[in-house]
Tab-separated table of C-alpha atoms in Angstrom:
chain	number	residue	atom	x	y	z
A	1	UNK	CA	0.000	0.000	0.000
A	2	UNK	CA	1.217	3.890	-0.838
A	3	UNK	CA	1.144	5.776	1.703
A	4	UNK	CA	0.345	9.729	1.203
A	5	UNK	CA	3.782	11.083	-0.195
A	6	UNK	CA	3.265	14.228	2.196
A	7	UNK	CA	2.769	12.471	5.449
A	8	UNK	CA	5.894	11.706	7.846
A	9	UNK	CA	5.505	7.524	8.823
A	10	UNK	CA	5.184	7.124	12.203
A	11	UNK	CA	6.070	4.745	14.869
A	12	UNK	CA	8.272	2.700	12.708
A	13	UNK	CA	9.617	-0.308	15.154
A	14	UNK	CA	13.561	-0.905	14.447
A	15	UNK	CA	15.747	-3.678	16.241
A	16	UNK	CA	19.189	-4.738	15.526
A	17	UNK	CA	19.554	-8.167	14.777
A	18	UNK	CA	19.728	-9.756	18.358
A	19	UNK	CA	16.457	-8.163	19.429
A	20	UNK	CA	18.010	-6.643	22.034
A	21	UNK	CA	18.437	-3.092	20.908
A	22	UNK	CA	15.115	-1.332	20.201
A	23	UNK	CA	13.828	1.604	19.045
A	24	UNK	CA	10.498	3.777	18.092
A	25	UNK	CA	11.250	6.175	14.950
A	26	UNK	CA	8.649	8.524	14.165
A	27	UNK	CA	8.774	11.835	11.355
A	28	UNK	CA	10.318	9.784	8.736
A	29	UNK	CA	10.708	11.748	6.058
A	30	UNK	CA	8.345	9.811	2.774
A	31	UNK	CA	10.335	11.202	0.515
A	32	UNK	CA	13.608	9.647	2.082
A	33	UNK	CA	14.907	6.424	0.528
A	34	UNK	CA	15.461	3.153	2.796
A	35	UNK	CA	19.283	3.530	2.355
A	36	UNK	CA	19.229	6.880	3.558
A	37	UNK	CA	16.954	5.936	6.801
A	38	UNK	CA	19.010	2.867	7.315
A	39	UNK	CA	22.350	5.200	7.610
A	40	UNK	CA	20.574	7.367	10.634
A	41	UNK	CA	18.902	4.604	12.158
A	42	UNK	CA	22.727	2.947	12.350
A	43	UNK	CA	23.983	5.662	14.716
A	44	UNK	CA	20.328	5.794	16.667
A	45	UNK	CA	21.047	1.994	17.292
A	46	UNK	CA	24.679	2.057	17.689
A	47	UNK	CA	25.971	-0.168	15.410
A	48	UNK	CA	28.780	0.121	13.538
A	49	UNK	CA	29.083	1.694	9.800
A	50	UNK	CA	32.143	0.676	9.461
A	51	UNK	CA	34.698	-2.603	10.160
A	52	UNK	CA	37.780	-2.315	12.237
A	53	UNK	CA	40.085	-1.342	9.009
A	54	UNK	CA	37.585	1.602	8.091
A	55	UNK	CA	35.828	-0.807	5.047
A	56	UNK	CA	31.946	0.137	5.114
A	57	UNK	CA	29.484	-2.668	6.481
A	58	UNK	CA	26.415	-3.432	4.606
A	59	UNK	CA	23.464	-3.417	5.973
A	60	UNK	CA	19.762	-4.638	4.865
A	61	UNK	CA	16.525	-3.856	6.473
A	62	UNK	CA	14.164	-6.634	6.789
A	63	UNK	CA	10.172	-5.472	6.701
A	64	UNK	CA	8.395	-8.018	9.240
A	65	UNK	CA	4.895	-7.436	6.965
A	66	UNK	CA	6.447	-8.375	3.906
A	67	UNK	CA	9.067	-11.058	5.297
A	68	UNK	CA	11.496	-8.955	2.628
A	69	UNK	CA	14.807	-7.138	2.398
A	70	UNK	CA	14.073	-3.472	1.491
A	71	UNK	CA	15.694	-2.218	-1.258
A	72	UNK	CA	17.840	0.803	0.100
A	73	UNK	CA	16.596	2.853	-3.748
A	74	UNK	CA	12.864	2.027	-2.389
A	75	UNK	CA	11.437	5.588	-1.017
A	76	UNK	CA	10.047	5.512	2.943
A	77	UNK	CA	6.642	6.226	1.576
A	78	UNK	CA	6.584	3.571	-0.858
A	79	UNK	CA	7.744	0.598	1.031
A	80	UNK	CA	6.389	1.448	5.055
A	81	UNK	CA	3.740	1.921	6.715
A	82	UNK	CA	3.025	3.608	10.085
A	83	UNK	CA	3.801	0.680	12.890
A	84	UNK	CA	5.703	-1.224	10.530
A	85	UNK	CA	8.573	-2.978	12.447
A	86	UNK	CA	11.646	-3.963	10.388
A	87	UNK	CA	14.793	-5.631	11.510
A	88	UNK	CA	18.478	-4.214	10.728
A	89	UNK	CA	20.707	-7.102	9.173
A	90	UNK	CA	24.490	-6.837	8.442
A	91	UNK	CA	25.771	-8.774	5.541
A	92	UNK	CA	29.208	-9.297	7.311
A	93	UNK	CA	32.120	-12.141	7.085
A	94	UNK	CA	34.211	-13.967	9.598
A	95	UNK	CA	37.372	-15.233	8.987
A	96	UNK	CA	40.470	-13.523	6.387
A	97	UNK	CA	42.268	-10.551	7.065
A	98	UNK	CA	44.443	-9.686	9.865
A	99	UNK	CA	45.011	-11.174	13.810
A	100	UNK	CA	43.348	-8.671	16.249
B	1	UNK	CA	27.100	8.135	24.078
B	2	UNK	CA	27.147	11.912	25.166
B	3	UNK	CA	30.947	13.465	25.247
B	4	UNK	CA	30.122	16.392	26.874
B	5	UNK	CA	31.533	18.431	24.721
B	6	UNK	CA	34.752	16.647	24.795
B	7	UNK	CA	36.907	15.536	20.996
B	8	UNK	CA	39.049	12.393	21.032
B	9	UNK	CA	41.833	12.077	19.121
B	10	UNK	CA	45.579	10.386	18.769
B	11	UNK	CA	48.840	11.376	19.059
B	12	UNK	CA	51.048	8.822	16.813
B	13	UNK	CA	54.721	8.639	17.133
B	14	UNK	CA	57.539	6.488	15.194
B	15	UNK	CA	59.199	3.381	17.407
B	16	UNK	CA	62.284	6.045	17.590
B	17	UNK	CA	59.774	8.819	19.138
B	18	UNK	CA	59.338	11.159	16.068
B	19	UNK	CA	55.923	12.505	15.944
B	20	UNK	CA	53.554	11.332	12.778
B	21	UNK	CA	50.861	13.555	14.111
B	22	UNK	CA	47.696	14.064	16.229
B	23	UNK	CA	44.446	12.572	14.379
B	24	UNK	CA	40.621	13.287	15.723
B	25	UNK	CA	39.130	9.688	15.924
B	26	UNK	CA	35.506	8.534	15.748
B	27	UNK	CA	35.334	6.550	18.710
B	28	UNK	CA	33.181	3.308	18.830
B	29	UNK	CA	32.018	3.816	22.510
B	30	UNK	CA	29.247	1.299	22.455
B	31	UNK	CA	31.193	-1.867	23.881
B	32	UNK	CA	31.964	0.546	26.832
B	33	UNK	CA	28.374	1.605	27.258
B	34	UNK	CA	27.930	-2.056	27.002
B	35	UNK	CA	30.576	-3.022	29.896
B	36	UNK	CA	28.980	-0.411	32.152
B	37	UNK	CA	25.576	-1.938	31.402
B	38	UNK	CA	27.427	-5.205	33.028
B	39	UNK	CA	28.738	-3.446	35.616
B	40	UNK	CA	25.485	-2.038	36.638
B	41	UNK	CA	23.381	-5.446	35.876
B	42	UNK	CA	26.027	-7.028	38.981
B	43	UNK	CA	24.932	-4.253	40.609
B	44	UNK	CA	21.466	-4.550	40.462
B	45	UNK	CA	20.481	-1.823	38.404
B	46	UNK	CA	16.908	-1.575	38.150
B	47	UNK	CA	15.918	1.766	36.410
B	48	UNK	CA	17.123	4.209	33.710
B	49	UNK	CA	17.933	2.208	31.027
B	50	UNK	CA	16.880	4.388	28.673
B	51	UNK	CA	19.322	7.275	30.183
B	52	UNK	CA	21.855	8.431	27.917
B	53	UNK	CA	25.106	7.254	28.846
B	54	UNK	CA	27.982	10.028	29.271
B	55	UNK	CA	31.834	9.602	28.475
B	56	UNK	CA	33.739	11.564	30.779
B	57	UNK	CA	37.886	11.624	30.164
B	58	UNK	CA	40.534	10.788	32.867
B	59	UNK	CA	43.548	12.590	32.632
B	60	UNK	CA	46.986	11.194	33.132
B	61	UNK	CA	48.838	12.311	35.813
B	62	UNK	CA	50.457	14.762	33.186
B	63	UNK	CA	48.019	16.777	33.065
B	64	UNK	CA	45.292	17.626	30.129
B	65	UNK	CA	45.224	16.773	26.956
B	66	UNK	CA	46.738	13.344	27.826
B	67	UNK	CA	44.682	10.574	29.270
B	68	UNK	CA	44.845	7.285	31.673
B	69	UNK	CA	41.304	6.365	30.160
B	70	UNK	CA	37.727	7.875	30.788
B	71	UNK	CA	34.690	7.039	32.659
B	72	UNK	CA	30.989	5.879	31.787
B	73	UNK	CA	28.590	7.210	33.270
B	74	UNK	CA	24.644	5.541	33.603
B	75	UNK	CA	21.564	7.439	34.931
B	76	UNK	CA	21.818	10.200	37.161
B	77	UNK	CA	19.287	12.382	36.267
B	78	UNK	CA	17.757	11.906	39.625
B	79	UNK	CA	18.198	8.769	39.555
B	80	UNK	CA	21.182	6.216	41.204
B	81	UNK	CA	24.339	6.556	38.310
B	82	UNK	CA	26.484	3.917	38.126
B	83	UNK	CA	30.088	4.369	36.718
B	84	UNK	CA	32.775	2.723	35.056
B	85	UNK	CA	36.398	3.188	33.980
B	86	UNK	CA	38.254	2.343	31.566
B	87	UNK	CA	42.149	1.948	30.524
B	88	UNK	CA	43.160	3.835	27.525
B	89	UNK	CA	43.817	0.838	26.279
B	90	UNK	CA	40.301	1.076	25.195
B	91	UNK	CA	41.824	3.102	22.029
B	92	UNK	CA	43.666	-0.079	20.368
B	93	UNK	CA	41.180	-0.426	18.660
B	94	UNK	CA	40.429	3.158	16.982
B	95	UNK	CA	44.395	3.024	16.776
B	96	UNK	CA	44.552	-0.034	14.637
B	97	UNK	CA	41.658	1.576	12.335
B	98	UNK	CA	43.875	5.129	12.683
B	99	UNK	CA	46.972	2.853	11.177
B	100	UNK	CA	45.268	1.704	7.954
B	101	UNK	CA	44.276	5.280	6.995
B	102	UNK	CA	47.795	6.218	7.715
B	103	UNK	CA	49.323	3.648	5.462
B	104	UNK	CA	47.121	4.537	2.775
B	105	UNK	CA	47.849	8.135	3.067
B	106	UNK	CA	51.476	7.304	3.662
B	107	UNK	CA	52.476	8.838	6.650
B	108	UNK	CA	53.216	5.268	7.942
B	109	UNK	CA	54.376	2.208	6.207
B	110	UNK	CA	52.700	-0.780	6.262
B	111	UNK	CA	53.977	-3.567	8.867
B	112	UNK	CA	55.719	-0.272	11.041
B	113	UNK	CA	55.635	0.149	14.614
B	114	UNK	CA	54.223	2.655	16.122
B	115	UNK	CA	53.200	4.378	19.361
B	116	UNK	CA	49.927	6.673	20.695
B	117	UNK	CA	48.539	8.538	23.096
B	118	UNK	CA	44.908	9.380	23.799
B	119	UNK	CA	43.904	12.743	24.272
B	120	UNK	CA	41.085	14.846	24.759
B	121	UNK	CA	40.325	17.813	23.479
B	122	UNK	CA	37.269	20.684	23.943
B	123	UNK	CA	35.257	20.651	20.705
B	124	UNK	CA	34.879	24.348	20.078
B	125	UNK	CA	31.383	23.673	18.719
B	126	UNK	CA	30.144	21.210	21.382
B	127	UNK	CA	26.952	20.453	20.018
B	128	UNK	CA	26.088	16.756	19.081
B	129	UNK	CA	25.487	16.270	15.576
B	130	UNK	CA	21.450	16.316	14.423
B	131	UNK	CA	19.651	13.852	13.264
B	132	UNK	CA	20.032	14.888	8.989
B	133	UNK	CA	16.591	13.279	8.541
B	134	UNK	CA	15.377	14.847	12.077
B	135	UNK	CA	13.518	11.674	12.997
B	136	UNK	CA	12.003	11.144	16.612
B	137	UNK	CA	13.651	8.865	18.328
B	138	UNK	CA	12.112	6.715	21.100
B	139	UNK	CA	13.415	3.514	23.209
B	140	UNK	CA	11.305	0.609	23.922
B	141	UNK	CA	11.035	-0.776	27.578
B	142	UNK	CA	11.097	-4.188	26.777
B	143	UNK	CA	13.690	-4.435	24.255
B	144	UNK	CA	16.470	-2.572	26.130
B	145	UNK	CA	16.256	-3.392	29.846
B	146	UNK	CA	18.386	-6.762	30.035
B	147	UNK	CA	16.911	-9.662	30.566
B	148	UNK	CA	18.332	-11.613	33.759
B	149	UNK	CA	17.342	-14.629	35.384
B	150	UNK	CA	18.403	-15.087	38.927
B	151	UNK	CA	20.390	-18.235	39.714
B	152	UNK	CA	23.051	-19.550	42.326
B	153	UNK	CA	26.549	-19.337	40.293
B	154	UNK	CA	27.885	-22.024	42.596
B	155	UNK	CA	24.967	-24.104	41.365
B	156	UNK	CA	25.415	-23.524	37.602
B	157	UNK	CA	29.192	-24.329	37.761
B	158	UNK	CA	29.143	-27.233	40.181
B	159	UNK	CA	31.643	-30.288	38.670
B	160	UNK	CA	31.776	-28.082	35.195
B	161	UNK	CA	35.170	-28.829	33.071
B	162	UNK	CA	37.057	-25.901	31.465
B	163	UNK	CA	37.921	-25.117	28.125
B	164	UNK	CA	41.150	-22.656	27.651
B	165	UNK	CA	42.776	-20.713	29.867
B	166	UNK	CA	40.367	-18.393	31.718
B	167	UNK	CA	40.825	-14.640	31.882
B	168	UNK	CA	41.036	-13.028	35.201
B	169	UNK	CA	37.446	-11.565	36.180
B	170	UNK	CA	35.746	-13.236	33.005
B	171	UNK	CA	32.288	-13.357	32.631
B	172	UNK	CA	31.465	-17.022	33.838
B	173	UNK	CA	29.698	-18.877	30.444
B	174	UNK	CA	29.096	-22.292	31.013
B	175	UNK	CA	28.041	-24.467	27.576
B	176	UNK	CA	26.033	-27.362	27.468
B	177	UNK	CA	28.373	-30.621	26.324
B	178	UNK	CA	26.165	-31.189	23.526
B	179	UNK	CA	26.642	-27.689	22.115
B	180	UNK	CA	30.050	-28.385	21.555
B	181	UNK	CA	29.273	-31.991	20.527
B	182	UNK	CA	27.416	-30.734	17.525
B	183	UNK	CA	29.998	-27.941	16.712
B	184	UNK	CA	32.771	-30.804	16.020
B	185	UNK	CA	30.153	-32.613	13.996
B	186	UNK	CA	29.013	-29.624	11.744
B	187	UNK	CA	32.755	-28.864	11.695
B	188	UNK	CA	33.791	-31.896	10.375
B	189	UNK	CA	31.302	-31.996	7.949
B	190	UNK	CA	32.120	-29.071	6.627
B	191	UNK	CA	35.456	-30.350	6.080
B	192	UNK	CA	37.352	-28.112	3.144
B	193	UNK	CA	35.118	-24.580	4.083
B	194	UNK	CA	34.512	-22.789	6.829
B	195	UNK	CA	30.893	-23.048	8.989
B	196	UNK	CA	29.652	-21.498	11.754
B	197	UNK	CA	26.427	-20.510	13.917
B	198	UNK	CA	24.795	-18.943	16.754
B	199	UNK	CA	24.933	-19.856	20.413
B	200	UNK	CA	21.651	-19.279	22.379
B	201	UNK	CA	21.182	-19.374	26.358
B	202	UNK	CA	20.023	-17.065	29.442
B	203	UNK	CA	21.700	-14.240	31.113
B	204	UNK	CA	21.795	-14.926	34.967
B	205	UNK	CA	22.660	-12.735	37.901
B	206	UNK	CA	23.619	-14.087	41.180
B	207	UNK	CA	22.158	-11.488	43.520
B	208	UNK	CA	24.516	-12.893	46.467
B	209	UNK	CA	28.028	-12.713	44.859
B	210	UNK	CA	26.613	-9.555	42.579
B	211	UNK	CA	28.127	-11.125	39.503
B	212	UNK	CA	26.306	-12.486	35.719
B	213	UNK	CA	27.140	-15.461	34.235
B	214	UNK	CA	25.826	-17.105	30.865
B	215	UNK	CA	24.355	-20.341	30.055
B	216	UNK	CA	24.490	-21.492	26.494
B	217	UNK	CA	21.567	-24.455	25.954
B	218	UNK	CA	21.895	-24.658	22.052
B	219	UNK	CA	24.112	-23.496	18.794
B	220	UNK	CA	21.788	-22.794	16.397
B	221	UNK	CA	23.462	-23.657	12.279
B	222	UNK	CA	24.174	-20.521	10.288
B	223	UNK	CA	21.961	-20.960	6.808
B	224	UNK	CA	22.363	-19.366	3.517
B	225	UNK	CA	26.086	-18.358	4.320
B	226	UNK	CA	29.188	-17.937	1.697
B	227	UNK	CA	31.846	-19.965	2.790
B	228	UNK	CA	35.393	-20.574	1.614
B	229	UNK	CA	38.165	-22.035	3.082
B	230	UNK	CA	39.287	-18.610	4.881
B	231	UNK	CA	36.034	-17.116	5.075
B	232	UNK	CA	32.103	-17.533	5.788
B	233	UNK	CA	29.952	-14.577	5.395
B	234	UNK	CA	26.610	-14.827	7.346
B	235	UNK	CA	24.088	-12.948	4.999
B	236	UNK	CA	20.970	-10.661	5.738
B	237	UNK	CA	18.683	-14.212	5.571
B	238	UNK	CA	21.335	-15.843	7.719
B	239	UNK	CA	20.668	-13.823	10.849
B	240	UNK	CA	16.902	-13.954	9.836
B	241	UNK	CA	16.730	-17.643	9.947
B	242	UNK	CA	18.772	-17.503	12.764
B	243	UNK	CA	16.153	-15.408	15.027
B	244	UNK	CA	13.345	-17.615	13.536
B	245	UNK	CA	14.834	-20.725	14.215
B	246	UNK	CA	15.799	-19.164	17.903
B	247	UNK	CA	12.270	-17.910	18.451
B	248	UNK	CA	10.616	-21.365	17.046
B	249	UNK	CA	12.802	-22.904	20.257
B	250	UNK	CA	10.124	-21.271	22.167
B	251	UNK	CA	12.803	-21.492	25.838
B	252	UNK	CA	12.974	-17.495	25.615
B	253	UNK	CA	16.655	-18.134	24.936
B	254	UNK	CA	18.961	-14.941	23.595
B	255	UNK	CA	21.431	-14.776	21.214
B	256	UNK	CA	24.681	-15.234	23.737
B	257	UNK	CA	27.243	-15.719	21.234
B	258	UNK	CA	28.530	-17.041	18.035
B	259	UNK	CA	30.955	-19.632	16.721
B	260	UNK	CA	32.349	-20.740	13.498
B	261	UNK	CA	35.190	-22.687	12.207
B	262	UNK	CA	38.703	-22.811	10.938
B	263	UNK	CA	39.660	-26.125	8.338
B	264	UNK	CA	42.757	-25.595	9.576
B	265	UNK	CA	44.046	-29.439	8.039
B	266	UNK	CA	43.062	-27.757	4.433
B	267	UNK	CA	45.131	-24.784	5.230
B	268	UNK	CA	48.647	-26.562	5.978
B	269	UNK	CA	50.566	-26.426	2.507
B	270	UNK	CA	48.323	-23.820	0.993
B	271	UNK	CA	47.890	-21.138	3.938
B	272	UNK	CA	45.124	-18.722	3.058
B	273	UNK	CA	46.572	-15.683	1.465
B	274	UNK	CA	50.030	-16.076	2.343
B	275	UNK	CA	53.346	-18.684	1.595
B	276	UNK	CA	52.397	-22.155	2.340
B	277	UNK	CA	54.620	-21.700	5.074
B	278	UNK	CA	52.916	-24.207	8.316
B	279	UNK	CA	54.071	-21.516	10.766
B	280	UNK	CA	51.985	-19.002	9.414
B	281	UNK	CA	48.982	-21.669	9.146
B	282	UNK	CA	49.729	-22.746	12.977
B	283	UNK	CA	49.153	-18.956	13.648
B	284	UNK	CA	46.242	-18.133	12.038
B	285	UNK	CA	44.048	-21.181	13.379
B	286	UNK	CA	44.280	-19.571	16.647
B	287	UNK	CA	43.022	-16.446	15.694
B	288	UNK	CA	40.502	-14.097	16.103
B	289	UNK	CA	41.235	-11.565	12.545
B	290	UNK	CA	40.031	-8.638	12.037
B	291	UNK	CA	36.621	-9.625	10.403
B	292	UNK	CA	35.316	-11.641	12.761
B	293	UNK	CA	36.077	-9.178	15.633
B	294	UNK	CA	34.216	-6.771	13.299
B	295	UNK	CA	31.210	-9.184	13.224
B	296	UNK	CA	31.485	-9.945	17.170
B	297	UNK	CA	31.031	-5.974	17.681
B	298	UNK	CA	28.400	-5.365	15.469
B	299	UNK	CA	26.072	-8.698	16.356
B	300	UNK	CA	27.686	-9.059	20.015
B	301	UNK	CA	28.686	-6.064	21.845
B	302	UNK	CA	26.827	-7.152	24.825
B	303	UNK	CA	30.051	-8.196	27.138
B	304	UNK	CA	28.534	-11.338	28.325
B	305	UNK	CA	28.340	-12.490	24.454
B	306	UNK	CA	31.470	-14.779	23.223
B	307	UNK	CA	32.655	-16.143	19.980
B	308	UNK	CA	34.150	-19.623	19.662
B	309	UNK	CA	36.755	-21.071	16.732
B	310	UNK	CA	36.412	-24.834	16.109
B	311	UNK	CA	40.081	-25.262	14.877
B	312	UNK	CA	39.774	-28.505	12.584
B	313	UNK	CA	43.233	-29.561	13.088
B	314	UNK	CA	42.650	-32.859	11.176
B	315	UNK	CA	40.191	-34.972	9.761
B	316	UNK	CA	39.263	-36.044	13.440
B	317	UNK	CA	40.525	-33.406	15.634
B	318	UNK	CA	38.635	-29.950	16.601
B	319	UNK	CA	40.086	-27.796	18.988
B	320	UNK	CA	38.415	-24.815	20.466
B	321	UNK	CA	39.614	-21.417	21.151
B	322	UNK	CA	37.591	-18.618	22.946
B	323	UNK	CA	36.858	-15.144	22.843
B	324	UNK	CA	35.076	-12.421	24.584
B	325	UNK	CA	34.629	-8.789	26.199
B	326	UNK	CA	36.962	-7.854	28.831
B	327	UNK	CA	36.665	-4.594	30.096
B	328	UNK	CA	34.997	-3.594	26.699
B	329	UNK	CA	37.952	-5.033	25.023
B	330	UNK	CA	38.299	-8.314	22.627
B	331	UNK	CA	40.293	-11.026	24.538
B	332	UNK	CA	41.171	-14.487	24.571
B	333	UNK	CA	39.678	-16.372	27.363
B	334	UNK	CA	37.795	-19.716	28.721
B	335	UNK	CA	35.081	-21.685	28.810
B	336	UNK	CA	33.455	-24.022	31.449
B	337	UNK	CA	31.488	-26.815	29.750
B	338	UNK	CA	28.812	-28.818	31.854
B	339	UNK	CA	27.598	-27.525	35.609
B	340	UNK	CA	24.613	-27.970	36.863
B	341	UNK	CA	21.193	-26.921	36.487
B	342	UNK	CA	20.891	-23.141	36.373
């Protein structure tokens, strides 16, 4: 469902993976993409945005509703609605590089 | 975490003292915030959860801009604060990040020793950056107040055995056998590529001693990962299926920690990204790299969470190594396996 392009989404429900980090986000911009909101809602959950060698993580935000990965080009208005809860996912690899 | 107005930053020197410069870093602060949350859970913390933590510095006994560490700070606001300090050893970590940017800009040379000092400076702004998208941000209750069971230590470690060699003033996490048991299984049936999973248990305080531990009841397989023989990236549907298959358990069990493995038998003669030689193999199936100290911090900063390597030595033998939080740092440390009921 489209949801009025000129109406801020409200009460969007955000965890982190674990569940244990939860948040309430309201006056999302509709015209903001998901990539965009997933960058602030990074800091507002504080994960990180980047590894420990400064290489950007990726990130994918899962919409509970849908049972789908948001694509981060998909605007706010377009893919939530108000209440929606989606889940913040890192795409993120063990193993490789340098001993800590 | 709220720096009252304060900028961190790095003084780098050469091994021979010269100066390299003085760099403003980006602190990750959360496994801090994280090890005061543990601090205050012994405690008994009941309230204010949902306070914003502060960061306040600790100068060396040279005086200001140099510091022995810095303090965390919970609640407060009229309400009991509990605090925390920390070493500035806390910085290794924004140092070793400092050092790449440094070799790629070529004021260091890659593989060169170096030296650093944290220091804190006044930020001549002092206002915390806003929100670009000025959202509204709210916590919920149930999501960020910890869940702890209370539970007799004494009882949950009674005739346990222990894995590694503990760390002084760990955070007791006792495993059930049969975790383990399936970990060598999946291991070995991996055999060329590298596997892994998620460990699942309670958080439980001992009200008497005023101390956590961890139980882990189950390892739950990673799905849908990319796995080589150096590498196994757990996807977005990884951790999904992961949290379903966690939730479908129905105990009310938590995502405690993670594990996965190292083929280490496929590595000798044909060590990942390096010579072949079997000394730099025997090093690097002992370790805990840079990636999956990444992934512990972003999926695990809680400091009772730990991350165990199943070292496939050979066809038959898997040996373990552990890691976890120490004073919001990444360490090497032990495991009990067994205990009683908690």
């Amino acid at each position: 469902m489209k949801t009025d392009c000129a109406v801020a989404i409200d009460g969007l429900q955000v965890t982190d993976v674990t569940g244990q980090k939860k948040k309430s986000i309201s006056n999302i911009p509709p015209d903001c993409t998901v990539g965009e909101l997933v960058q602030e809602l990074l800091s507002e959950l504080q994960l990180p945005k980047n590894d420990g060698a400064g290489r950007p993580l990726q990130y994918q935000a899962r919409l509970d509703r849908e049972g789908r990965h948001l694509n981060g080009s998909e605007t706010v208005g377009d893919a939530l609605q108000p209440g929606d809860s989606v889940v913040l996912t890192p795409n993120i690899e063990a193993g490789g590089g340098r001993a800590i | 975490m709220a720096t009252d107005g304060w900028i961190y930053a790095l003084a780098v020197y050469r091994e021979d003292g010269t100066a390299v410069g003085q760099y403003a870093i980006d602190v990750d602060w959360e496994p801090a915030r994280q090890w005061a949350r543990h601090v205050a859970i012994c405690e008994g913390y009941r309230d204010g959860w949902h306070d914003p933590a502060r960061v306040l510095p600790i100068w060396h006994r040279s005086g200001k801009p140099v510091l022995r560490g810095f303090r965390v700070v919970l609640g407060g606001a009229g309400r009991r604060a509990v605090a925390c300090d920390f070493t500035s050893r806390f910085f290794a970590a924004s140092a070793r990040a400092l050092s790449s940017t440094l070799v790629d800009a070529g004021a260091l040379v890659s593989g060169e020793v170096f030296r650093y000092m944290a220091l804190a400076v006044r930020d001549p702004d002092g206002r915390p950056p806003e929100s670009r998208l000025r959202l509204v941000v709210r916590d919920v209750d149930e999501a960020n107040a910890p869940v702890v069971r209370e539970a007799a230590r004494a009882d949950a470690v009674a005739g346990a055995s222990r894995l590694g060699e503990p760390l002084a003033g760990e955070i007791p996490v006792i495993a059930a056998p049969r975790v383990l048991d399936e970990i060598v299984a999946l291991t070995q049936a991996a055999g060329a590529v590298e596997t892994g999973g998620a460990l699942v248990g309670h958080l439980f305080r001992d009200a008497s001693m005023c101390e956590v531990f961890v139980r882990i009841t189950a390892q739950v397989p990673a799905r849908h990962t990319e796995a080589t023989t150096v590498r196994l990236a757990f996807t977005a549907d990884t951790w999904r299926d992961i949290q379903r298959d966690t939730d479908a358990r129905g105990n009310g069990e938590r995502l405690v920690g993670w594990w996965h493995s190292h083929p280490v038998a496929d590595w000798e003669g044909d060590t990942p990204g390096g010579s072949g030689d079997d000394g730099e193999a025997a090093a690097l199936r002992d370790c805990f790299s840079e990636h999956d100290s990444a992934l512990h911090r972003t999926v695990f900063p809680g400091s009772h969470c730990i991350a165990l390597v199943a070292n496939r030595l050979a066809a038959n033998v898997v040996k373990f190594s552990v890691f976890g939080w120490h004073d919001a740092v990444l360490r090497r440390r032990g495991l009990l396996v067994g205990g009683g009921p908690a």
